[in-house]
Amino acid sequence: MALKQIYMVDTKNQYLKIKDEIDSAIKNVIDSSLFIQGPAVKEFENNVQNYLGAKHAIGCASGTDALQIAMMAANIKPGDEIITTPFTFVATTETIALLGAAPVYVDINPDTFNIDTSKIEEKITPKTKAIIPVHLYGQPCDMDQIMEISQKYNLYVIEDAAQAMGSLYKGQKVCTIGDMGCISYYPSKNLGAFGDAGMITTNNDELAEKIRMITAHGSKRKYYHEILGINSRLDSIQAALLNVKLKYLDSYSDARFDAAMKYNEKFKNYFKTPYILPDVKHIFHQYSIRVKNRDKMIEFLKQNGIPSMIYYPVPLHLQKAYKYSYKQGDFPVSEEIANDIISLPMHTELDNEQIDYISSKVIEFNNMK
Ligand SMILES: *Cc1c(COP(=O)(O)O)cnc(C)c1O
């Protein structure tokens, strides 16, 4: 059989396997005309609560909004400092900046690519209000360390779990460890909608009430606005199809993990394969390795029909919009990894033949003189 076309992420074939179920869930919403805060939204929120073991799960319009809403609920104000990683998607920093607060970066651990918890404490000042750990590529951060520091200094912990819904830290789902968790259902995420969608989780009743109000223009009762809010709702159609896909999330995570283990087996004599912390479940939102001549490798793979991506080519402290007083050399681990990291095709539909082919081409390039 000929090799099937290789995609970075294959949401189309994933959909086709459960097409009837998804289509009927979408049709139900259309038939009901309950597009805004219809019953599908509540149902999905309840199902996510059960899935994660979180007391509250509140839908919103995107993962980016989830971060902003969580920080608004934590009362983040201009001048506050938020500790986070420079090696992540821009949304984490963007939302801090939108609230007038300052991102205070801590370099990453070269094995996990997550915030280096041994360097957090030295960055804490009287202005520090929160830590935002990002569970990058689907691997949990070292949450014990982060929670210990946050308790010592009385800081909020807002988990950016946009890439990690379903991953476990010491048996506990990420999103339920800090004060709040932020999830993205962007189509290519492990649980992907057919458009933008997001969610904030918390075990704290007061925060939950505030979060819900913020998503609804700062109101509990329509047209009575008690606090500053925004308009950020989880769309009913998205909720309905996410409800269907949530049932398959663990099997999706397992399929990604299996694909990662197959890559590992192929690469073990050539590359440092992704490190996995003891006592975690890594769900491999991305499979990323560090390579020589990265940009030439990308070209070579492309010529051979293999897509790849760089997550992320420029650490946030070197982005034009977010430079503050940072400069090249401030976070050397992030800078080095941004120069040689590559993410290979990773999704639920990869077959053995594709993994064999992709890994053989990666190794072939690596071995070229
Ligand atoms: C995708 C992502 C976000 C933003 O999610 P959207 O739903 O696209 O707004 C935030 N943080 C990280 C780490 C992400 O990967």
PDB file of N, CA, C and O in Angstrom, residues 19 37 43 143 218 236 256 288 298 348 362 368:
ATOM      1  N   LYS A  19     -17.785  10.598  12.623  1.00  0.00           N
ATOM      2  CA  LYS A  19     -18.543  11.615  11.883  1.00  0.00           C
ATOM      3  C   LYS A  19     -20.028  11.644  12.255  1.00  0.00           C
ATOM      4  O   LYS A  19     -20.588  12.711  12.517  1.00  0.00           O
ATOM      5  N   GLN A  37     -25.035  29.674  25.314  1.00  0.00           N
ATOM      6  CA  GLN A  37     -25.269  29.030  26.617  1.00  0.00           C
ATOM      7  C   GLN A  37     -26.411  28.016  26.575  1.00  0.00           C
ATOM      8  O   GLN A  37     -27.222  27.935  27.500  1.00  0.00           O
ATOM      9  N   GLU A  43     -23.631  20.806  29.926  1.00  0.00           N
ATOM     10  CA  GLU A  43     -23.317  19.378  29.899  1.00  0.00           C
ATOM     11  C   GLU A  43     -21.801  19.155  29.730  1.00  0.00           C
ATOM     12  O   GLU A  43     -21.196  18.335  30.424  1.00  0.00           O
ATOM     13  N   MET A 143       5.024  20.391  39.602  1.00  0.00           N
ATOM     14  CA  MET A 143       4.020  21.145  40.356  1.00  0.00           C
ATOM     15  C   MET A 143       4.261  21.147  41.859  1.00  0.00           C
ATOM     16  O   MET A 143       3.888  22.113  42.536  1.00  0.00           O
ATOM     17  N   GLY A 218     -19.151  40.710  33.439  1.00  0.00           N
ATOM     18  CA  GLY A 218     -19.097  41.092  34.855  1.00  0.00           C
ATOM     19  C   GLY A 218     -20.445  41.023  35.553  1.00  0.00           C
ATOM     20  O   GLY A 218     -20.666  41.715  36.551  1.00  0.00           O
ATOM     21  N   SER A 236     -22.194  26.985  21.842  1.00  0.00           N
ATOM     22  CA  SER A 236     -22.964  25.744  22.064  1.00  0.00           C
ATOM     23  C   SER A 236     -22.613  24.650  21.055  1.00  0.00           C
ATOM     24  O   SER A 236     -22.570  23.467  21.399  1.00  0.00           O
ATOM     25  N   ARG A 256      -1.319   9.106  20.819  1.00  0.00           N
ATOM     26  CA  ARG A 256      -0.165  10.013  20.718  1.00  0.00           C
ATOM     27  C   ARG A 256       1.026   9.428  21.480  1.00  0.00           C
ATOM     28  O   ARG A 256       2.161   9.488  21.008  1.00  0.00           O
ATOM     29  N   SER A 288       8.910  16.621  20.218  1.00  0.00           N
ATOM     30  CA  SER A 288       9.953  17.583  19.851  1.00  0.00           C
ATOM     31  C   SER A 288      11.323  17.068  20.253  1.00  0.00           C
ATOM     32  O   SER A 288      11.508  16.591  21.373  1.00  0.00           O
ATOM     33  N   ILE A 298      14.508  20.802   8.119  1.00  0.00           N
ATOM     34  CA  ILE A 298      13.107  21.104   7.814  1.00  0.00           C
ATOM     35  C   ILE A 298      12.886  21.117   6.302  1.00  0.00           C
ATOM     36  O   ILE A 298      11.907  20.557   5.795  1.00  0.00           O
ATOM     37  N   THR A 348      -3.301  11.573  16.279  1.00  0.00           N
ATOM     38  CA  THR A 348      -3.902  10.284  16.623  1.00  0.00           C
ATOM     39  C   THR A 348      -3.978   9.325  15.442  1.00  0.00           C
ATOM     40  O   THR A 348      -4.295   8.152  15.627  1.00  0.00           O
ATOM     41  N   VAL A 362      14.466  11.550   8.993  1.00  0.00           N
ATOM     42  CA  VAL A 362      15.133  12.386  10.014  1.00  0.00           C
ATOM     43  C   VAL A 362      16.536  11.839  10.281  1.00  0.00           C
ATOM     44  O   VAL A 362      17.520  12.590  10.323  1.00  0.00           O
ATOM     45  N   MET A 368      23.907  12.589   7.349  1.00  0.00           N
ATOM     46  CA  MET A 368      24.603  13.163   6.165  1.00  0.00           C
ATOM     47  C   MET A 368      25.799  13.972   6.624  1.00  0.00           C
ATOM     48  O   MET A 368      25.762  14.642   7.638  1.00  0.00           O
TER      49      MET A 368
END
